[in-house]
Protein backbone atom coordinates (compact mmCIF):
# COMPACT_ATOMS: atom_id res chain seq x y z
CA UNK A 1 0.00 0.00 0.00
CA UNK A 2 0.90 3.64 0.02
CA UNK A 3 1.10 5.66 3.18
CA UNK A 4 2.49 8.86 4.56
CA UNK A 5 2.90 9.35 8.27
CA UNK A 6 3.15 12.65 10.06
CA UNK A 7 2.33 13.66 13.65
CA UNK A 8 -1.31 14.62 14.15
CA UNK A 9 -0.60 17.60 16.41
CA UNK A 10 2.31 19.84 17.32
CA UNK A 11 2.31 22.77 19.75
CA UNK A 12 4.99 25.47 19.95
CA UNK A 13 5.41 29.03 21.23
CA UNK A 14 5.76 32.20 19.24
CA UNK A 15 9.32 32.82 18.06
CA UNK A 16 10.33 29.18 18.40
CA UNK A 17 11.39 26.66 15.75
CA UNK A 18 9.30 23.60 14.97
CA UNK A 19 9.98 20.56 12.80
CA UNK A 20 7.20 18.46 11.25
CA UNK A 21 8.35 15.05 10.10
CA UNK A 22 6.96 12.95 7.28
CA UNK A 23 7.81 9.36 6.43
CA UNK A 24 6.42 7.77 3.33
CA UNK A 25 5.94 4.35 1.86
CA UNK A 26 4.85 4.55 -1.76
CA UNK A 27 5.19 2.44 -4.87
CA UNK A 28 6.93 5.26 -6.72
CA UNK A 29 8.48 8.59 -5.83
CA UNK A 30 9.18 11.76 -7.77
CA UNK A 31 9.04 14.50 -5.16
CA UNK A 32 7.77 15.61 -1.76
CA UNK A 33 5.64 18.72 -1.37
CA UNK A 34 4.45 20.61 1.69
CA UNK A 35 1.18 22.50 1.95
CA UNK A 36 -0.36 24.74 4.58
CA UNK A 37 -4.12 24.87 5.11
CA UNK A 38 -6.02 27.24 7.38
CA UNK A 39 -9.41 26.04 8.65
CA UNK A 40 -10.54 24.19 5.52
CA UNK A 41 -9.41 26.88 3.11
CA UNK A 42 -7.22 26.36 0.06
CA UNK A 43 -4.06 24.33 0.65
CA UNK A 44 -1.19 26.73 -0.02
CA UNK A 45 2.05 25.43 -1.52
CA UNK A 46 5.06 25.93 0.79
CA UNK A 47 7.98 23.89 -0.48
CA UNK A 48 9.05 21.06 -2.77
CA UNK A 49 11.97 18.59 -2.78
CA UNK A 50 12.80 16.25 -5.61
CA UNK A 51 16.45 15.74 -4.63
CA UNK A 52 18.06 15.00 -1.28
CA UNK A 53 18.91 17.99 0.82
CA UNK A 54 17.53 21.19 2.18
CA UNK A 55 15.37 23.75 0.37
CA UNK A 56 14.99 27.13 2.05
CA UNK A 57 12.19 29.61 1.40
CA UNK A 58 12.16 32.44 3.89
CA UNK A 59 11.14 31.18 7.34
CA UNK A 60 10.28 27.75 5.92
CA UNK A 61 12.76 25.03 4.98
CA UNK A 62 12.14 21.49 3.78
CA UNK A 63 14.45 18.52 3.82
CA UNK A 64 14.38 15.23 1.95
CA UNK A 65 16.26 11.96 2.29
CA UNK A 66 15.16 9.61 -0.47
CA UNK A 67 17.16 6.71 0.92
CA UNK A 68 15.33 7.00 4.25
CA UNK A 69 11.92 7.81 2.66
CA UNK A 70 11.82 10.75 5.04
CA UNK A 71 11.37 14.46 4.92
CA UNK A 72 10.61 17.33 7.24
CA UNK A 73 9.32 20.87 7.20
CA UNK A 74 11.11 23.36 9.44
CA UNK A 75 9.33 26.53 10.48
CA UNK A 76 11.44 29.23 12.11
CA UNK A 77 10.49 32.35 14.05
CA UNK A 78 6.99 31.04 14.56
CA UNK A 79 4.14 33.51 14.37
CA UNK A 80 0.53 33.14 15.53
CA UNK A 81 -0.59 33.13 11.90
CA UNK A 82 1.39 29.91 11.37
CA UNK A 83 -1.28 28.03 13.33
CA UNK A 84 -2.74 25.78 10.63
CA UNK A 85 -2.69 22.24 9.28
CA UNK A 86 0.42 21.16 7.40
CA UNK A 87 0.38 18.34 4.86
CA UNK A 88 3.18 16.45 3.20
CA UNK A 89 2.37 14.98 -0.20
CA UNK A 90 4.21 12.60 -2.52
CA UNK A 91 4.08 12.78 -6.29
CA UNK A 92 4.91 9.75 -8.46
CA UNK A 93 5.73 11.69 -11.58
CA UNK A 94 6.17 15.30 -12.62
CA UNK A 95 2.85 17.08 -12.38
CA UNK A 96 1.03 13.89 -11.46
CA UNK A 97 -1.33 13.09 -8.63
CA UNK A 98 -0.39 13.99 -5.10
CA UNK A 99 -0.81 11.49 -2.28
CA UNK A 100 -1.34 13.38 0.96
CA UNK A 101 -0.63 12.56 4.56
CA UNK A 102 -3.33 13.04 7.20
CA UNK A 103 -1.96 16.41 8.19
CA UNK A 104 -0.31 17.93 11.25
CA UNK A 105 -2.23 20.55 13.19
CA UNK A 106 0.22 23.17 14.44
CA UNK A 107 -0.85 25.37 17.33
CA UNK A 108 1.32 28.40 18.05
CA UNK A 109 0.90 29.78 21.57
CA UNK A 110 1.86 33.28 22.72
CA UNK B 1 -1.90 36.84 -11.97
CA UNK B 2 -5.21 35.05 -11.43
CA UNK B 3 -5.03 32.04 -9.17
CA UNK B 4 -7.21 28.95 -9.28
CA UNK B 5 -10.90 29.76 -8.96
CA UNK B 6 -13.79 27.44 -8.16
CA UNK B 7 -17.56 27.74 -8.15
CA UNK B 8 -19.81 27.53 -6.31
CA UNK B 9 -18.23 28.04 -2.88
CA UNK B 10 -20.95 26.10 -1.06
CA UNK B 11 -23.62 23.68 -2.19
CA UNK B 12 -26.37 21.68 -0.47
CA UNK B 13 -27.88 18.67 -2.23
CA UNK B 14 -29.97 15.67 -1.27
CA UNK B 15 -29.15 12.00 -1.70
CA UNK B 16 -29.58 10.77 -5.26
CA UNK B 17 -29.13 14.17 -6.86
CA UNK B 18 -26.40 15.14 -9.27
CA UNK B 19 -23.92 18.00 -8.89
CA UNK B 20 -21.49 19.86 -11.16
CA UNK B 21 -18.52 21.77 -9.77
CA UNK B 22 -16.39 24.14 -11.82
CA UNK B 23 -12.74 25.14 -11.84
CA UNK B 24 -10.61 27.65 -13.71
CA UNK B 25 -6.87 26.97 -13.52
CA UNK B 26 -4.15 29.43 -12.66
CA UNK B 27 -3.18 31.57 -15.62
CA UNK B 28 -0.72 29.70 -17.84
CA UNK B 29 -1.51 26.27 -16.39
CA UNK B 30 -2.78 23.46 -18.61
CA UNK B 31 -3.45 20.60 -16.20
CA UNK B 32 -6.30 20.32 -13.71
CA UNK B 33 -6.60 17.83 -10.86
CA UNK B 34 -9.54 17.28 -8.53
CA UNK B 35 -9.34 16.20 -4.90
CA UNK B 36 -11.88 15.32 -2.23
CA UNK B 37 -11.12 16.33 1.35
CA UNK B 38 -13.26 14.94 4.16
CA UNK B 39 -13.23 16.73 7.49
CA UNK B 40 -9.99 16.15 9.37
CA UNK B 41 -8.38 14.24 6.49
CA UNK B 42 -5.85 14.98 3.80
CA UNK B 43 -7.06 15.59 0.24
CA UNK B 44 -7.66 12.44 -1.83
CA UNK B 45 -6.95 12.44 -5.55
CA UNK B 46 -9.99 11.93 -7.78
CA UNK B 47 -8.61 12.46 -11.30
CA UNK B 48 -6.48 14.71 -13.47
CA UNK B 49 -7.18 16.23 -16.88
CA UNK B 50 -4.67 17.30 -19.51
CA UNK B 51 -5.37 18.14 -23.15
CA UNK B 52 -9.07 17.55 -22.50
CA UNK B 53 -8.49 13.92 -21.53
CA UNK B 54 -8.43 12.09 -18.22
CA UNK B 55 -4.76 11.43 -17.59
CA UNK B 56 -4.86 9.72 -14.19
CA UNK B 57 -7.61 8.49 -11.92
CA UNK B 58 -7.73 7.74 -8.22
CA UNK B 59 -9.81 5.17 -6.42
CA UNK B 60 -13.23 6.75 -6.96
CA UNK B 61 -16.33 5.14 -8.48
CA UNK B 62 -17.67 5.93 -11.93
CA UNK B 63 -20.24 8.23 -10.33
CA UNK B 64 -17.41 10.75 -10.38
CA UNK B 65 -16.70 12.06 -13.85
CA UNK B 66 -15.09 15.12 -15.29
CA UNK B 67 -14.36 17.20 -18.29
CA UNK B 68 -11.75 19.68 -19.43
CA UNK B 69 -12.52 22.39 -21.94
CA UNK B 70 -10.23 23.89 -24.62
CA UNK B 71 -9.57 26.90 -22.35
CA UNK B 72 -8.24 24.42 -19.71
CA UNK B 73 -11.13 24.97 -17.31
CA UNK B 74 -12.70 21.85 -15.87
CA UNK B 75 -15.86 20.40 -14.37
CA UNK B 76 -16.37 17.66 -11.83
CA UNK B 77 -19.68 15.82 -11.97
CA UNK B 78 -20.98 13.53 -9.25
CA UNK B 79 -24.09 11.44 -9.89
CA UNK B 80 -26.37 9.65 -7.44
CA UNK B 81 -25.03 11.57 -4.46
CA UNK B 82 -24.46 9.72 -1.20
CA UNK B 83 -24.21 11.16 2.29
CA UNK B 84 -20.53 10.19 2.26
CA UNK B 85 -19.88 12.52 -0.68
CA UNK B 86 -20.15 15.45 1.72
CA UNK B 87 -16.69 17.03 1.63
CA UNK B 88 -14.57 19.91 0.43
CA UNK B 89 -13.81 19.47 -3.27
CA UNK B 90 -10.55 21.02 -4.30
CA UNK B 91 -9.26 21.80 -7.74
CA UNK B 92 -5.54 22.14 -8.38
CA UNK B 93 -3.72 23.27 -11.49
CA UNK B 94 -0.20 22.75 -12.76
CA UNK B 95 1.87 23.07 -15.91
CA UNK B 96 3.29 20.08 -17.73
CA UNK B 97 7.02 20.27 -18.35
CA UNK B 98 7.99 22.26 -15.27
CA UNK B 99 10.01 19.80 -13.14
CA UNK B 100 10.09 21.99 -10.07
CA UNK B 101 6.47 22.95 -10.38
CA UNK B 102 3.88 21.50 -8.11
CA UNK B 103 0.12 21.98 -7.94
CA UNK B 104 -1.70 25.13 -6.88
CA UNK B 105 -5.07 24.75 -5.20
CA UNK B 106 -8.28 26.71 -5.41
CA UNK B 107 -10.43 27.62 -2.37
CA UNK B 108 -12.68 24.60 -2.89
CA UNK B 109 -16.39 23.90 -3.04
CA UNK B 110 -17.95 22.68 0.18
CA UNK B 111 -20.63 20.12 -0.66
CA UNK B 112 -23.18 18.98 1.89
CA UNK B 113 -25.40 16.03 1.01
CA UNK B 114 -28.52 15.63 3.14
PDB file of C-alpha atoms in Angstrom:
ATOM      1  CA  UNK A   1       0.000   0.000   0.000  1.00  0.00           C
ATOM      2  CA  UNK A   2       0.903   3.638   0.018  1.00  0.00           C
ATOM      3  CA  UNK A   3       1.098   5.655   3.180  1.00  0.00           C
ATOM      4  CA  UNK A   4       2.492   8.863   4.562  1.00  0.00           C
ATOM      5  CA  UNK A   5       2.902   9.351   8.273  1.00  0.00           C
ATOM      6  CA  UNK A   6       3.147  12.645  10.064  1.00  0.00           C
ATOM      7  CA  UNK A   7       2.329  13.660  13.650  1.00  0.00           C
ATOM      8  CA  UNK A   8      -1.307  14.624  14.153  1.00  0.00           C
ATOM      9  CA  UNK A   9      -0.602  17.603  16.413  1.00  0.00           C
ATOM     10  CA  UNK A  10       2.315  19.840  17.320  1.00  0.00           C
ATOM     11  CA  UNK A  11       2.312  22.767  19.747  1.00  0.00           C
ATOM     12  CA  UNK A  12       4.987  25.468  19.951  1.00  0.00           C
ATOM     13  CA  UNK A  13       5.406  29.025  21.227  1.00  0.00           C
ATOM     14  CA  UNK A  14       5.757  32.201  19.245  1.00  0.00           C
ATOM     15  CA  UNK A  15       9.315  32.816  18.062  1.00  0.00           C
ATOM     16  CA  UNK A  16      10.326  29.179  18.397  1.00  0.00           C
ATOM     17  CA  UNK A  17      11.392  26.662  15.746  1.00  0.00           C
ATOM     18  CA  UNK A  18       9.304  23.597  14.968  1.00  0.00           C
ATOM     19  CA  UNK A  19       9.983  20.561  12.797  1.00  0.00           C
ATOM     20  CA  UNK A  20       7.202  18.462  11.251  1.00  0.00           C
ATOM     21  CA  UNK A  21       8.345  15.049  10.096  1.00  0.00           C
ATOM     22  CA  UNK A  22       6.963  12.948   7.283  1.00  0.00           C
ATOM     23  CA  UNK A  23       7.814   9.362   6.435  1.00  0.00           C
ATOM     24  CA  UNK A  24       6.424   7.770   3.331  1.00  0.00           C
ATOM     25  CA  UNK A  25       5.943   4.351   1.859  1.00  0.00           C
ATOM     26  CA  UNK A  26       4.845   4.554  -1.758  1.00  0.00           C
ATOM     27  CA  UNK A  27       5.188   2.436  -4.869  1.00  0.00           C
ATOM     28  CA  UNK A  28       6.934   5.264  -6.720  1.00  0.00           C
ATOM     29  CA  UNK A  29       8.481   8.589  -5.832  1.00  0.00           C
ATOM     30  CA  UNK A  30       9.181  11.757  -7.770  1.00  0.00           C
ATOM     31  CA  UNK A  31       9.044  14.505  -5.164  1.00  0.00           C
ATOM     32  CA  UNK A  32       7.774  15.608  -1.761  1.00  0.00           C
ATOM     33  CA  UNK A  33       5.641  18.719  -1.367  1.00  0.00           C
ATOM     34  CA  UNK A  34       4.448  20.606   1.686  1.00  0.00           C
ATOM     35  CA  UNK A  35       1.183  22.501   1.950  1.00  0.00           C
ATOM     36  CA  UNK A  36      -0.357  24.743   4.580  1.00  0.00           C
ATOM     37  CA  UNK A  37      -4.115  24.871   5.106  1.00  0.00           C
ATOM     38  CA  UNK A  38      -6.018  27.240   7.375  1.00  0.00           C
ATOM     39  CA  UNK A  39      -9.411  26.035   8.651  1.00  0.00           C
ATOM     40  CA  UNK A  40     -10.543  24.187   5.519  1.00  0.00           C
ATOM     41  CA  UNK A  41      -9.406  26.878   3.114  1.00  0.00           C
ATOM     42  CA  UNK A  42      -7.216  26.360   0.064  1.00  0.00           C
ATOM     43  CA  UNK A  43      -4.063  24.334   0.654  1.00  0.00           C
ATOM     44  CA  UNK A  44      -1.185  26.726  -0.020  1.00  0.00           C
ATOM     45  CA  UNK A  45       2.051  25.434  -1.517  1.00  0.00           C
ATOM     46  CA  UNK A  46       5.059  25.927   0.785  1.00  0.00           C
ATOM     47  CA  UNK A  47       7.979  23.888  -0.484  1.00  0.00           C
ATOM     48  CA  UNK A  48       9.049  21.062  -2.768  1.00  0.00           C
ATOM     49  CA  UNK A  49      11.972  18.588  -2.784  1.00  0.00           C
ATOM     50  CA  UNK A  50      12.800  16.248  -5.607  1.00  0.00           C
ATOM     51  CA  UNK A  51      16.446  15.742  -4.630  1.00  0.00           C
ATOM     52  CA  UNK A  52      18.061  15.000  -1.275  1.00  0.00           C
ATOM     53  CA  UNK A  53      18.912  17.986   0.817  1.00  0.00           C
ATOM     54  CA  UNK A  54      17.528  21.195   2.177  1.00  0.00           C
ATOM     55  CA  UNK A  55      15.374  23.746   0.365  1.00  0.00           C
ATOM     56  CA  UNK A  56      14.990  27.132   2.051  1.00  0.00           C
ATOM     57  CA  UNK A  57      12.193  29.608   1.401  1.00  0.00           C
ATOM     58  CA  UNK A  58      12.164  32.440   3.894  1.00  0.00           C
ATOM     59  CA  UNK A  59      11.139  31.177   7.339  1.00  0.00           C
ATOM     60  CA  UNK A  60      10.279  27.754   5.924  1.00  0.00           C
ATOM     61  CA  UNK A  61      12.756  25.029   4.977  1.00  0.00           C
ATOM     62  CA  UNK A  62      12.136  21.495   3.785  1.00  0.00           C
ATOM     63  CA  UNK A  63      14.454  18.520   3.825  1.00  0.00           C
ATOM     64  CA  UNK A  64      14.379  15.232   1.950  1.00  0.00           C
ATOM     65  CA  UNK A  65      16.256  11.963   2.294  1.00  0.00           C
ATOM     66  CA  UNK A  66      15.157   9.608  -0.474  1.00  0.00           C
ATOM     67  CA  UNK A  67      17.164   6.710   0.917  1.00  0.00           C
ATOM     68  CA  UNK A  68      15.325   6.995   4.255  1.00  0.00           C
ATOM     69  CA  UNK A  69      11.919   7.809   2.663  1.00  0.00           C
ATOM     70  CA  UNK A  70      11.818  10.752   5.038  1.00  0.00           C
ATOM     71  CA  UNK A  71      11.366  14.462   4.920  1.00  0.00           C
ATOM     72  CA  UNK A  72      10.610  17.331   7.237  1.00  0.00           C
ATOM     73  CA  UNK A  73       9.322  20.869   7.205  1.00  0.00           C
ATOM     74  CA  UNK A  74      11.106  23.355   9.440  1.00  0.00           C
ATOM     75  CA  UNK A  75       9.328  26.527  10.478  1.00  0.00           C
ATOM     76  CA  UNK A  76      11.438  29.234  12.112  1.00  0.00           C
ATOM     77  CA  UNK A  77      10.490  32.354  14.048  1.00  0.00           C
ATOM     78  CA  UNK A  78       6.991  31.041  14.561  1.00  0.00           C
ATOM     79  CA  UNK A  79       4.143  33.509  14.371  1.00  0.00           C
ATOM     80  CA  UNK A  80       0.532  33.144  15.534  1.00  0.00           C
ATOM     81  CA  UNK A  81      -0.590  33.133  11.903  1.00  0.00           C
ATOM     82  CA  UNK A  82       1.393  29.908  11.371  1.00  0.00           C
ATOM     83  CA  UNK A  83      -1.285  28.029  13.326  1.00  0.00           C
ATOM     84  CA  UNK A  84      -2.737  25.785  10.633  1.00  0.00           C
ATOM     85  CA  UNK A  85      -2.688  22.243   9.277  1.00  0.00           C
ATOM     86  CA  UNK A  86       0.424  21.159   7.400  1.00  0.00           C
ATOM     87  CA  UNK A  87       0.379  18.345   4.863  1.00  0.00           C
ATOM     88  CA  UNK A  88       3.184  16.450   3.201  1.00  0.00           C
ATOM     89  CA  UNK A  89       2.372  14.980  -0.198  1.00  0.00           C
ATOM     90  CA  UNK A  90       4.211  12.600  -2.518  1.00  0.00           C
ATOM     91  CA  UNK A  91       4.081  12.782  -6.295  1.00  0.00           C
ATOM     92  CA  UNK A  92       4.909   9.752  -8.455  1.00  0.00           C
ATOM     93  CA  UNK A  93       5.729  11.694 -11.585  1.00  0.00           C
ATOM     94  CA  UNK A  94       6.169  15.298 -12.622  1.00  0.00           C
ATOM     95  CA  UNK A  95       2.847  17.077 -12.383  1.00  0.00           C
ATOM     96  CA  UNK A  96       1.026  13.894 -11.460  1.00  0.00           C
ATOM     97  CA  UNK A  97      -1.325  13.086  -8.630  1.00  0.00           C
ATOM     98  CA  UNK A  98      -0.389  13.992  -5.099  1.00  0.00           C
ATOM     99  CA  UNK A  99      -0.805  11.491  -2.275  1.00  0.00           C
ATOM    100  CA  UNK A 100      -1.335  13.382   0.962  1.00  0.00           C
ATOM    101  CA  UNK A 101      -0.633  12.562   4.563  1.00  0.00           C
ATOM    102  CA  UNK A 102      -3.331  13.040   7.197  1.00  0.00           C
ATOM    103  CA  UNK A 103      -1.956  16.410   8.190  1.00  0.00           C
ATOM    104  CA  UNK A 104      -0.315  17.926  11.253  1.00  0.00           C
ATOM    105  CA  UNK A 105      -2.225  20.554  13.186  1.00  0.00           C
ATOM    106  CA  UNK A 106       0.219  23.169  14.436  1.00  0.00           C
ATOM    107  CA  UNK A 107      -0.846  25.374  17.329  1.00  0.00           C
ATOM    108  CA  UNK A 108       1.318  28.402  18.054  1.00  0.00           C
ATOM    109  CA  UNK A 109       0.898  29.778  21.566  1.00  0.00           C
ATOM    110  CA  UNK A 110       1.862  33.279  22.722  1.00  0.00           C
TER     111      UNK A 110
ATOM    112  CA  UNK B   1      -1.897  36.838 -11.974  1.00  0.00           C
ATOM    113  CA  UNK B   2      -5.207  35.054 -11.426  1.00  0.00           C
ATOM    114  CA  UNK B   3      -5.029  32.044  -9.171  1.00  0.00           C
ATOM    115  CA  UNK B   4      -7.209  28.947  -9.276  1.00  0.00           C
ATOM    116  CA  UNK B   5     -10.900  29.759  -8.962  1.00  0.00           C
ATOM    117  CA  UNK B   6     -13.785  27.442  -8.161  1.00  0.00           C
ATOM    118  CA  UNK B   7     -17.558  27.742  -8.148  1.00  0.00           C
ATOM    119  CA  UNK B   8     -19.812  27.531  -6.310  1.00  0.00           C
ATOM    120  CA  UNK B   9     -18.233  28.036  -2.882  1.00  0.00           C
ATOM    121  CA  UNK B  10     -20.947  26.097  -1.060  1.00  0.00           C
ATOM    122  CA  UNK B  11     -23.621  23.680  -2.185  1.00  0.00           C
ATOM    123  CA  UNK B  12     -26.370  21.676  -0.474  1.00  0.00           C
ATOM    124  CA  UNK B  13     -27.876  18.666  -2.225  1.00  0.00           C
ATOM    125  CA  UNK B  14     -29.974  15.673  -1.266  1.00  0.00           C
ATOM    126  CA  UNK B  15     -29.147  12.002  -1.703  1.00  0.00           C
ATOM    127  CA  UNK B  16     -29.576  10.766  -5.257  1.00  0.00           C
ATOM    128  CA  UNK B  17     -29.130  14.166  -6.861  1.00  0.00           C
ATOM    129  CA  UNK B  18     -26.399  15.141  -9.271  1.00  0.00           C
ATOM    130  CA  UNK B  19     -23.917  17.998  -8.893  1.00  0.00           C
ATOM    131  CA  UNK B  20     -21.492  19.863 -11.158  1.00  0.00           C
ATOM    132  CA  UNK B  21     -18.522  21.772  -9.773  1.00  0.00           C
ATOM    133  CA  UNK B  22     -16.395  24.144 -11.820  1.00  0.00           C
ATOM    134  CA  UNK B  23     -12.736  25.139 -11.840  1.00  0.00           C
ATOM    135  CA  UNK B  24     -10.612  27.653 -13.714  1.00  0.00           C
ATOM    136  CA  UNK B  25      -6.874  26.971 -13.517  1.00  0.00           C
ATOM    137  CA  UNK B  26      -4.150  29.430 -12.660  1.00  0.00           C
ATOM    138  CA  UNK B  27      -3.183  31.575 -15.623  1.00  0.00           C
ATOM    139  CA  UNK B  28      -0.721  29.703 -17.841  1.00  0.00           C
ATOM    140  CA  UNK B  29      -1.510  26.269 -16.391  1.00  0.00           C
ATOM    141  CA  UNK B  30      -2.781  23.461 -18.605  1.00  0.00           C
ATOM    142  CA  UNK B  31      -3.455  20.602 -16.196  1.00  0.00           C
ATOM    143  CA  UNK B  32      -6.299  20.322 -13.706  1.00  0.00           C
ATOM    144  CA  UNK B  33      -6.600  17.834 -10.856  1.00  0.00           C
ATOM    145  CA  UNK B  34      -9.540  17.275  -8.528  1.00  0.00           C
ATOM    146  CA  UNK B  35      -9.345  16.204  -4.899  1.00  0.00           C
ATOM    147  CA  UNK B  36     -11.882  15.325  -2.229  1.00  0.00           C
ATOM    148  CA  UNK B  37     -11.123  16.332   1.352  1.00  0.00           C
ATOM    149  CA  UNK B  38     -13.256  14.943   4.156  1.00  0.00           C
ATOM    150  CA  UNK B  39     -13.232  16.731   7.493  1.00  0.00           C
ATOM    151  CA  UNK B  40      -9.990  16.149   9.369  1.00  0.00           C
ATOM    152  CA  UNK B  41      -8.380  14.239   6.489  1.00  0.00           C
ATOM    153  CA  UNK B  42      -5.849  14.984   3.804  1.00  0.00           C
ATOM    154  CA  UNK B  43      -7.064  15.588   0.242  1.00  0.00           C
ATOM    155  CA  UNK B  44      -7.660  12.445  -1.832  1.00  0.00           C
ATOM    156  CA  UNK B  45      -6.947  12.440  -5.555  1.00  0.00           C
ATOM    157  CA  UNK B  46      -9.992  11.929  -7.781  1.00  0.00           C
ATOM    158  CA  UNK B  47      -8.610  12.455 -11.298  1.00  0.00           C
ATOM    159  CA  UNK B  48      -6.481  14.707 -13.471  1.00  0.00           C
ATOM    160  CA  UNK B  49      -7.176  16.235 -16.885  1.00  0.00           C
ATOM    161  CA  UNK B  50      -4.671  17.298 -19.511  1.00  0.00           C
ATOM    162  CA  UNK B  51      -5.366  18.143 -23.153  1.00  0.00           C
ATOM    163  CA  UNK B  52      -9.071  17.547 -22.499  1.00  0.00           C
ATOM    164  CA  UNK B  53      -8.488  13.918 -21.533  1.00  0.00           C
ATOM    165  CA  UNK B  54      -8.435  12.089 -18.221  1.00  0.00           C
ATOM    166  CA  UNK B  55      -4.757  11.426 -17.586  1.00  0.00           C
ATOM    167  CA  UNK B  56      -4.859   9.724 -14.188  1.00  0.00           C
ATOM    168  CA  UNK B  57      -7.608   8.494 -11.919  1.00  0.00           C
ATOM    169  CA  UNK B  58      -7.732   7.737  -8.221  1.00  0.00           C
ATOM    170  CA  UNK B  59      -9.811   5.174  -6.417  1.00  0.00           C
ATOM    171  CA  UNK B  60     -13.227   6.747  -6.956  1.00  0.00           C
ATOM    172  CA  UNK B  61     -16.330   5.136  -8.482  1.00  0.00           C
ATOM    173  CA  UNK B  62     -17.669   5.933 -11.933  1.00  0.00           C
ATOM    174  CA  UNK B  63     -20.238   8.226 -10.328  1.00  0.00           C
ATOM    175  CA  UNK B  64     -17.406  10.748 -10.377  1.00  0.00           C
ATOM    176  CA  UNK B  65     -16.699  12.064 -13.847  1.00  0.00           C
ATOM    177  CA  UNK B  66     -15.089  15.121 -15.292  1.00  0.00           C
ATOM    178  CA  UNK B  67     -14.362  17.196 -18.287  1.00  0.00           C
ATOM    179  CA  UNK B  68     -11.749  19.678 -19.429  1.00  0.00           C
ATOM    180  CA  UNK B  69     -12.516  22.392 -21.941  1.00  0.00           C
ATOM    181  CA  UNK B  70     -10.230  23.894 -24.625  1.00  0.00           C
ATOM    182  CA  UNK B  71      -9.572  26.903 -22.346  1.00  0.00           C
ATOM    183  CA  UNK B  72      -8.237  24.419 -19.709  1.00  0.00           C
ATOM    184  CA  UNK B  73     -11.135  24.972 -17.308  1.00  0.00           C
ATOM    185  CA  UNK B  74     -12.699  21.854 -15.872  1.00  0.00           C
ATOM    186  CA  UNK B  75     -15.864  20.405 -14.373  1.00  0.00           C
ATOM    187  CA  UNK B  76     -16.372  17.657 -11.826  1.00  0.00           C
ATOM    188  CA  UNK B  77     -19.683  15.816 -11.971  1.00  0.00           C
ATOM    189  CA  UNK B  78     -20.977  13.526  -9.248  1.00  0.00           C
ATOM    190  CA  UNK B  79     -24.092  11.437  -9.889  1.00  0.00           C
ATOM    191  CA  UNK B  80     -26.366   9.653  -7.441  1.00  0.00           C
ATOM    192  CA  UNK B  81     -25.031  11.571  -4.462  1.00  0.00           C
ATOM    193  CA  UNK B  82     -24.456   9.723  -1.199  1.00  0.00           C
ATOM    194  CA  UNK B  83     -24.210  11.162   2.292  1.00  0.00           C
ATOM    195  CA  UNK B  84     -20.526  10.187   2.255  1.00  0.00           C
ATOM    196  CA  UNK B  85     -19.881  12.520  -0.676  1.00  0.00           C
ATOM    197  CA  UNK B  86     -20.147  15.455   1.721  1.00  0.00           C
ATOM    198  CA  UNK B  87     -16.689  17.026   1.634  1.00  0.00           C
ATOM    199  CA  UNK B  88     -14.566  19.908   0.433  1.00  0.00           C
ATOM    200  CA  UNK B  89     -13.805  19.467  -3.273  1.00  0.00           C
ATOM    201  CA  UNK B  90     -10.545  21.025  -4.305  1.00  0.00           C
ATOM    202  CA  UNK B  91      -9.260  21.800  -7.742  1.00  0.00           C
ATOM    203  CA  UNK B  92      -5.544  22.143  -8.381  1.00  0.00           C
ATOM    204  CA  UNK B  93      -3.722  23.273 -11.493  1.00  0.00           C
ATOM    205  CA  UNK B  94      -0.199  22.747 -12.762  1.00  0.00           C
ATOM    206  CA  UNK B  95       1.874  23.074 -15.906  1.00  0.00           C
ATOM    207  CA  UNK B  96       3.287  20.080 -17.729  1.00  0.00           C
ATOM    208  CA  UNK B  97       7.015  20.274 -18.349  1.00  0.00           C
ATOM    209  CA  UNK B  98       7.987  22.257 -15.268  1.00  0.00           C
ATOM    210  CA  UNK B  99      10.010  19.799 -13.135  1.00  0.00           C
ATOM    211  CA  UNK B 100      10.088  21.986 -10.066  1.00  0.00           C
ATOM    212  CA  UNK B 101       6.466  22.948 -10.382  1.00  0.00           C
ATOM    213  CA  UNK B 102       3.883  21.498  -8.111  1.00  0.00           C
ATOM    214  CA  UNK B 103       0.124  21.976  -7.941  1.00  0.00           C
ATOM    215  CA  UNK B 104      -1.697  25.130  -6.878  1.00  0.00           C
ATOM    216  CA  UNK B 105      -5.073  24.752  -5.203  1.00  0.00           C
ATOM    217  CA  UNK B 106      -8.284  26.713  -5.410  1.00  0.00           C
ATOM    218  CA  UNK B 107     -10.429  27.623  -2.374  1.00  0.00           C
ATOM    219  CA  UNK B 108     -12.676  24.605  -2.887  1.00  0.00           C
ATOM    220  CA  UNK B 109     -16.388  23.897  -3.041  1.00  0.00           C
ATOM    221  CA  UNK B 110     -17.948  22.683   0.182  1.00  0.00           C
ATOM    222  CA  UNK B 111     -20.627  20.124  -0.656  1.00  0.00           C
ATOM    223  CA  UNK B 112     -23.177  18.981   1.894  1.00  0.00           C
ATOM    224  CA  UNK B 113     -25.397  16.027   1.009  1.00  0.00           C
ATOM    225  CA  UNK B 114     -28.521  15.629   3.140  1.00  0.00           C
TER     226      UNK B 114
END
